[in-house]
Amino acid sequence: KAYLFTLLEYLWRNKENIKDMGHMAELVVKPPEEIADMLNHLVTKREPQEIARKLRFLTVGTSSLMFQKGVQIDMDMFMDKSDGKVPVNIIYLNTLSSTNDKQFFLATLLKELYCWMLKNPAEGIQLLFYVDEIAPYIPPYPRNPPPKEAYAFLFKQARKYGVGLVAATQNITDVDYKACLLYTSDAADEED
């Protein structure tokens, strides 16, 4: 993580763009000379090759579709009321082939939603976010899939920004109880 963070931070500070995952893989193996020595102290000799291999894996098969096709997530587009109607957006995750792809996509969507709500606070409910069968995304400890942290932020703060959350599951024991307590305690506070 430190290797990638340092590399990405360097590229960002120098306003250098990453073309795609293949380009990122090349940069991992052959980093800019200015930071190469520093990066080499963060990893073993083999680790950059392994990181690059994993990045290149994202450029083939169905995984490549998430990084090379389509459009970027745009919360404002989801909220478009230009036709005078309340927008309803359904995101069907079963078109993604693996659990990892679903986890990654949902984590990305949740982080975009979190950033959007911070920029667009409202006193009343302006958006309702509903997830059916939430158990795989916020399972009990010690499992920690990528969307879990993003959900935790939303459960703690979404209501005060005008975002409502509905999480459905058939078995409450399949969900991290801390998230449930946060959610139900917020609702109880509002009733008082």
PDB file of C-alpha atoms in Angstrom:
ATOM      1  CA  LYS A   1       0.000   0.000   0.000  1.00  0.00           C
ATOM      2  CA  ALA A   2       2.797   2.403   0.845  1.00  0.00           C
ATOM      3  CA  TYR A   3       4.464   1.697  -2.508  1.00  0.00           C
ATOM      4  CA  LEU A   4       1.317   2.447  -4.505  1.00  0.00           C
ATOM      5  CA  PHE A   5       0.376   5.431  -2.352  1.00  0.00           C
ATOM      6  CA  THR A   6       3.821   6.992  -2.758  1.00  0.00           C
ATOM      7  CA  LEU A   7       3.779   6.414  -6.506  1.00  0.00           C
ATOM      8  CA  LEU A   8       0.261   7.812  -6.937  1.00  0.00           C
ATOM      9  CA  GLU A   9       1.018  10.796  -4.722  1.00  0.00           C
ATOM     10  CA  TYR A  10       4.122  11.585  -6.805  1.00  0.00           C
ATOM     11  CA  LEU A  11       2.126  11.367 -10.051  1.00  0.00           C
ATOM     12  CA  TRP A  12      -0.656  13.544  -8.628  1.00  0.00           C
ATOM     13  CA  ARG A  13       1.743  16.220  -7.320  1.00  0.00           C
ATOM     14  CA  ASN A  14       3.460  16.340 -10.721  1.00  0.00           C
ATOM     15  CA  LYS A  15       0.122  16.411 -12.582  1.00  0.00           C
ATOM     16  CA  GLU A  16       1.002  13.255 -14.520  1.00  0.00           C
ATOM     17  CA  ASN A  17      -1.929  11.231 -15.830  1.00  0.00           C
ATOM     18  CA  ILE A  18      -2.315   7.471 -15.765  1.00  0.00           C
ATOM     19  CA  LYS A  19      -3.694   6.300 -19.109  1.00  0.00           C
ATOM     20  CA  ASP A  20      -5.015   2.924 -17.981  1.00  0.00           C
ATOM     21  CA  MET A  21      -4.222  -0.076 -15.756  1.00  0.00           C
ATOM     22  CA  GLY A  22      -1.550  -1.283 -18.180  1.00  0.00           C
ATOM     23  CA  HIS A  23       0.207   2.083 -17.915  1.00  0.00           C
ATOM     24  CA  MET A  24      -0.065   1.922 -14.114  1.00  0.00           C
ATOM     25  CA  ALA A  25       1.506  -1.550 -14.172  1.00  0.00           C
ATOM     26  CA  GLU A  26       4.441  -0.174 -16.194  1.00  0.00           C
ATOM     27  CA  LEU A  27       4.909   2.641 -13.689  1.00  0.00           C
ATOM     28  CA  VAL A  28       4.938   0.147 -10.816  1.00  0.00           C
ATOM     29  CA  VAL A  29       7.740  -1.853 -12.434  1.00  0.00           C
ATOM     30  CA  LYS A  30       9.627   1.191 -13.729  1.00  0.00           C
ATOM     31  CA  PRO A  31       8.830   4.089 -11.393  1.00  0.00           C
ATOM     32  CA  PRO A  32      10.051   7.647 -12.038  1.00  0.00           C
ATOM     33  CA  GLU A  33      13.760   7.975 -11.239  1.00  0.00           C
ATOM     34  CA  GLU A  34      13.154  10.721  -8.674  1.00  0.00           C
ATOM     35  CA  ILE A  35      11.367   8.324  -6.310  1.00  0.00           C
ATOM     36  CA  ALA A  36      12.711   4.926  -7.409  1.00  0.00           C
ATOM     37  CA  ASP A  37      15.177   4.575  -4.511  1.00  0.00           C
ATOM     38  CA  MET A  38      12.557   5.540  -1.939  1.00  0.00           C
ATOM     39  CA  LEU A  39      10.064   3.066  -3.418  1.00  0.00           C
ATOM     40  CA  ASN A  40      12.614   0.241  -3.465  1.00  0.00           C
ATOM     41  CA  HIS A  41      12.962   0.556   0.317  1.00  0.00           C
ATOM     42  CA  LEU A  42       9.242  -0.113   0.739  1.00  0.00           C
ATOM     43  CA  VAL A  43       9.081  -3.491  -1.008  1.00  0.00           C
ATOM     44  CA  THR A  44      11.094  -6.582  -1.801  1.00  0.00           C
ATOM     45  CA  LYS A  45      12.493  -6.996  -5.313  1.00  0.00           C
ATOM     46  CA  ARG A  46       9.654  -9.317  -6.319  1.00  0.00           C
ATOM     47  CA  GLU A  47       6.722  -7.290  -5.009  1.00  0.00           C
ATOM     48  CA  PRO A  48       6.556  -4.651  -7.806  1.00  0.00           C
ATOM     49  CA  GLN A  49       6.283  -7.475 -10.359  1.00  0.00           C
ATOM     50  CA  GLU A  50       3.440  -9.043  -8.356  1.00  0.00           C
ATOM     51  CA  ILE A  51       1.622  -5.702  -8.052  1.00  0.00           C
ATOM     52  CA  ALA A  52       2.051  -5.111 -11.797  1.00  0.00           C
ATOM     53  CA  ARG A  53       0.739  -8.612 -12.547  1.00  0.00           C
ATOM     54  CA  LYS A  54      -2.412  -7.919 -10.528  1.00  0.00           C
ATOM     55  CA  LEU A  55      -2.905  -4.572 -12.269  1.00  0.00           C
ATOM     56  CA  ARG A  56      -2.475  -6.186 -15.706  1.00  0.00           C
ATOM     57  CA  PHE A  57      -5.057  -8.794 -14.719  1.00  0.00           C
ATOM     58  CA  LEU A  58      -7.582  -5.943 -14.576  1.00  0.00           C
ATOM     59  CA  THR A  59      -7.031  -5.282 -18.298  1.00  0.00           C
ATOM     60  CA  VAL A  60      -8.275  -8.675 -19.537  1.00  0.00           C
ATOM     61  CA  GLY A  61     -11.578 -10.524 -19.515  1.00  0.00           C
ATOM     62  CA  THR A  62     -14.696  -9.173 -17.867  1.00  0.00           C
ATOM     63  CA  SER A  63     -12.641  -7.273 -15.292  1.00  0.00           C
ATOM     64  CA  SER A  64     -11.442  -4.961 -18.039  1.00  0.00           C
ATOM     65  CA  LEU A  65     -14.994  -3.750 -18.615  1.00  0.00           C
ATOM     66  CA  MET A  66     -15.005  -2.023 -15.224  1.00  0.00           C
ATOM     67  CA  PHE A  67     -11.871  -0.062 -16.079  1.00  0.00           C
ATOM     68  CA  GLN A  68     -12.034   0.474 -19.839  1.00  0.00           C
ATOM     69  CA  LYS A  69     -15.699   0.729 -20.881  1.00  0.00           C
ATOM     70  CA  GLY A  70     -18.711   2.704 -19.784  1.00  0.00           C
ATOM     71  CA  VAL A  71     -18.893   6.001 -17.951  1.00  0.00           C
ATOM     72  CA  GLN A  72     -17.647   7.190 -14.606  1.00  0.00           C
ATOM     73  CA  ILE A  73     -20.100   7.126 -11.695  1.00  0.00           C
ATOM     74  CA  ASP A  74     -21.837  10.503 -11.571  1.00  0.00           C
ATOM     75  CA  MET A  75     -24.173  11.004  -8.599  1.00  0.00           C
ATOM     76  CA  ASP A  76     -25.528  14.235 -10.109  1.00  0.00           C
ATOM     77  CA  MET A  77     -26.671  12.225 -13.136  1.00  0.00           C
ATOM     78  CA  PHE A  78     -28.516   9.837 -10.795  1.00  0.00           C
ATOM     79  CA  MET A  79     -30.234  12.846  -9.189  1.00  0.00           C
ATOM     80  CA  ASP A  80     -31.302  14.528 -12.450  1.00  0.00           C
ATOM     81  CA  LYS A  81     -34.872  15.854 -12.143  1.00  0.00           C
ATOM     82  CA  SER A  82     -34.859  17.830 -15.396  1.00  0.00           C
ATOM     83  CA  ASP A  83     -37.949  15.979 -16.643  1.00  0.00           C
ATOM     84  CA  GLY A  84     -39.844  16.937 -13.454  1.00  0.00           C
ATOM     85  CA  LYS A  85     -39.944  13.381 -12.124  1.00  0.00           C
ATOM     86  CA  VAL A  86     -38.268  11.834  -9.111  1.00  0.00           C
ATOM     87  CA  PRO A  87     -35.425   9.691 -10.451  1.00  0.00           C
ATOM     88  CA  VAL A  88     -35.279   5.997  -9.607  1.00  0.00           C
ATOM     89  CA  ASN A  89     -31.998   4.255 -10.395  1.00  0.00           C
ATOM     90  CA  ILE A  90     -31.616   0.497 -10.158  1.00  0.00           C
ATOM     91  CA  ILE A  91     -28.142  -0.969 -10.200  1.00  0.00           C
ATOM     92  CA  TYR A  92     -28.229  -4.700 -10.827  1.00  0.00           C
ATOM     93  CA  LEU A  93     -25.010  -6.229  -9.510  1.00  0.00           C
ATOM     94  CA  ASN A  94     -25.692  -9.748 -10.768  1.00  0.00           C
ATOM     95  CA  THR A  95     -24.370  -8.748 -14.166  1.00  0.00           C
ATOM     96  CA  LEU A  96     -20.916  -8.702 -12.548  1.00  0.00           C
ATOM     97  CA  SER A  97     -19.354 -12.133 -12.653  1.00  0.00           C
ATOM     98  CA  SER A  98     -17.510 -12.349  -9.341  1.00  0.00           C
ATOM     99  CA  THR A  99     -18.046 -11.410  -5.726  1.00  0.00           C
ATOM    100  CA  ASN A 100     -14.855  -9.345  -5.829  1.00  0.00           C
ATOM    101  CA  ASP A 101     -16.201  -7.284  -8.757  1.00  0.00           C
ATOM    102  CA  LYS A 102     -19.473  -6.696  -6.901  1.00  0.00           C
ATOM    103  CA  GLN A 103     -17.621  -5.695  -3.729  1.00  0.00           C
ATOM    104  CA  PHE A 104     -15.325  -3.330  -5.630  1.00  0.00           C
ATOM    105  CA  PHE A 105     -18.149  -1.693  -7.569  1.00  0.00           C
ATOM    106  CA  LEU A 106     -20.337  -1.189  -4.512  1.00  0.00           C
ATOM    107  CA  ALA A 107     -17.432   0.227  -2.487  1.00  0.00           C
ATOM    108  CA  THR A 108     -16.743   2.691  -5.307  1.00  0.00           C
ATOM    109  CA  LEU A 109     -20.413   3.649  -5.568  1.00  0.00           C
ATOM    110  CA  LEU A 110     -20.675   4.166  -1.798  1.00  0.00           C
ATOM    111  CA  LYS A 111     -17.578   6.355  -1.708  1.00  0.00           C
ATOM    112  CA  GLU A 112     -18.975   8.456  -4.568  1.00  0.00           C
ATOM    113  CA  LEU A 113     -22.272   8.757  -2.687  1.00  0.00           C
ATOM    114  CA  TYR A 114     -20.421   9.793   0.476  1.00  0.00           C
ATOM    115  CA  CYS A 115     -18.444  12.500  -1.360  1.00  0.00           C
ATOM    116  CA  TRP A 116     -21.611  13.698  -3.109  1.00  0.00           C
ATOM    117  CA  MET A 117     -23.581  14.027   0.125  1.00  0.00           C
ATOM    118  CA  LEU A 118     -20.797  16.034   1.769  1.00  0.00           C
ATOM    119  CA  LYS A 119     -20.922  18.501  -1.136  1.00  0.00           C
ATOM    120  CA  ASN A 120     -24.744  18.589  -1.254  1.00  0.00           C
ATOM    121  CA  PRO A 121     -26.103  18.675   2.309  1.00  0.00           C
ATOM    122  CA  ALA A 122     -29.853  19.019   2.840  1.00  0.00           C
ATOM    123  CA  GLU A 123     -32.096  19.171   5.881  1.00  0.00           C
ATOM    124  CA  GLY A 124     -34.742  16.872   4.479  1.00  0.00           C
ATOM    125  CA  ILE A 125     -34.340  13.542   2.705  1.00  0.00           C
ATOM    126  CA  GLN A 126     -33.061  14.185  -0.798  1.00  0.00           C
ATOM    127  CA  LEU A 127     -31.964  10.653  -1.647  1.00  0.00           C
ATOM    128  CA  LEU A 128     -32.899   7.181  -0.475  1.00  0.00           C
ATOM    129  CA  PHE A 129     -30.265   4.486  -0.961  1.00  0.00           C
ATOM    130  CA  TYR A 130     -31.621   0.941  -0.726  1.00  0.00           C
ATOM    131  CA  VAL A 131     -29.631  -2.278  -0.895  1.00  0.00           C
ATOM    132  CA  ASP A 132     -31.318  -5.656  -0.954  1.00  0.00           C
ATOM    133  CA  GLU A 133     -29.454  -8.626   0.525  1.00  0.00           C
ATOM    134  CA  ILE A 134     -26.850  -6.501   2.274  1.00  0.00           C
ATOM    135  CA  ALA A 135     -25.250  -9.338   4.273  1.00  0.00           C
ATOM    136  CA  PRO A 136     -22.275  -9.970   1.918  1.00  0.00           C
ATOM    137  CA  TYR A 137     -21.350  -6.278   2.053  1.00  0.00           C
ATOM    138  CA  ILE A 138     -21.397  -5.690   5.825  1.00  0.00           C
ATOM    139  CA  PRO A 139     -20.769  -9.140   7.346  1.00  0.00           C
ATOM    140  CA  PRO A 140     -19.932  -9.610  11.025  1.00  0.00           C
ATOM    141  CA  TYR A 141     -16.401  -9.302  12.396  1.00  0.00           C
ATOM    142  CA  PRO A 142     -13.714 -10.404  11.412  1.00  0.00           C
ATOM    143  CA  ARG A 143     -14.704 -10.244   7.730  1.00  0.00           C
ATOM    144  CA  ASN A 144     -14.050  -6.808   6.251  1.00  0.00           C
ATOM    145  CA  PRO A 145     -14.994  -6.527   2.546  1.00  0.00           C
ATOM    146  CA  PRO A 146     -14.330  -3.222   0.729  1.00  0.00           C
ATOM    147  CA  PRO A 147     -17.891  -1.778   1.025  1.00  0.00           C
ATOM    148  CA  LYS A 148     -18.037  -2.274   4.795  1.00  0.00           C
ATOM    149  CA  GLU A 149     -16.008   0.813   5.710  1.00  0.00           C
ATOM    150  CA  ALA A 150     -17.960   3.007   3.284  1.00  0.00           C
ATOM    151  CA  TYR A 151     -21.251   1.747   4.753  1.00  0.00           C
ATOM    152  CA  ALA A 152     -19.981   2.541   8.245  1.00  0.00           C
ATOM    153  CA  PHE A 153     -19.354   6.169   7.245  1.00  0.00           C
ATOM    154  CA  LEU A 154     -22.795   6.414   5.658  1.00  0.00           C
ATOM    155  CA  PHE A 155     -24.604   4.807   8.593  1.00  0.00           C
ATOM    156  CA  LYS A 156     -22.949   7.318  10.930  1.00  0.00           C
ATOM    157  CA  GLN A 157     -23.472  10.484   8.898  1.00  0.00           C
ATOM    158  CA  ALA A 158     -25.892  10.126   5.980  1.00  0.00           C
ATOM    159  CA  ARG A 159     -29.052  11.248   7.775  1.00  0.00           C
ATOM    160  CA  LYS A 160     -27.675  14.662   8.719  1.00  0.00           C
ATOM    161  CA  TYR A 161     -26.851  15.276   5.022  1.00  0.00           C
ATOM    162  CA  GLY A 162     -30.299  14.306   3.774  1.00  0.00           C
ATOM    163  CA  VAL A 163     -29.499  10.758   2.663  1.00  0.00           C
ATOM    164  CA  GLY A 164     -31.657   7.882   3.857  1.00  0.00           C
ATOM    165  CA  LEU A 165     -30.381   4.311   3.975  1.00  0.00           C
ATOM    166  CA  VAL A 166     -32.397   1.117   3.792  1.00  0.00           C
ATOM    167  CA  ALA A 167     -30.547  -2.160   4.171  1.00  0.00           C
ATOM    168  CA  ALA A 168     -32.489  -5.399   3.771  1.00  0.00           C
ATOM    169  CA  THR A 169     -31.482  -8.877   4.844  1.00  0.00           C
ATOM    170  CA  GLN A 170     -33.309 -12.105   5.578  1.00  0.00           C
ATOM    171  CA  ASN A 171     -31.150 -12.855   8.607  1.00  0.00           C
ATOM    172  CA  ILE A 172     -29.943 -10.018  10.836  1.00  0.00           C
ATOM    173  CA  THR A 173     -27.201 -12.228  12.328  1.00  0.00           C
ATOM    174  CA  ASP A 174     -25.480 -12.205   8.917  1.00  0.00           C
ATOM    175  CA  VAL A 175     -24.877  -8.442   9.277  1.00  0.00           C
ATOM    176  CA  ASP A 176     -22.335  -6.618  11.457  1.00  0.00           C
ATOM    177  CA  TYR A 177     -24.334  -5.755  14.583  1.00  0.00           C
ATOM    178  CA  LYS A 178     -22.446  -2.470  15.086  1.00  0.00           C
ATOM    179  CA  ALA A 179     -23.849  -1.104  11.844  1.00  0.00           C
ATOM    180  CA  CYS A 180     -27.341  -2.165  12.884  1.00  0.00           C
ATOM    181  CA  LEU A 181     -26.974  -0.513  16.293  1.00  0.00           C
ATOM    182  CA  LEU A 182     -25.802   2.719  14.695  1.00  0.00           C
ATOM    183  CA  TYR A 183     -28.765   2.703  12.364  1.00  0.00           C
ATOM    184  CA  THR A 184     -31.418   1.814  14.936  1.00  0.00           C
ATOM    185  CA  SER A 185     -30.010   4.178  17.565  1.00  0.00           C
ATOM    186  CA  ASP A 186     -30.186   7.073  15.082  1.00  0.00           C
ATOM    187  CA  ALA A 187     -33.814   6.249  14.354  1.00  0.00           C
ATOM    188  CA  ALA A 188     -34.609   6.039  18.088  1.00  0.00           C
ATOM    189  CA  ASP A 189     -32.938   9.425  18.706  1.00  0.00           C
ATOM    190  CA  GLU A 190     -35.166  11.004  16.073  1.00  0.00           C
ATOM    191  CA  GLU A 191     -38.324   9.645  17.739  1.00  0.00           C
ATOM    192  CA  ASP A 192     -37.328  11.232  21.093  1.00  0.00           C
TER     193      ASP A 192
END
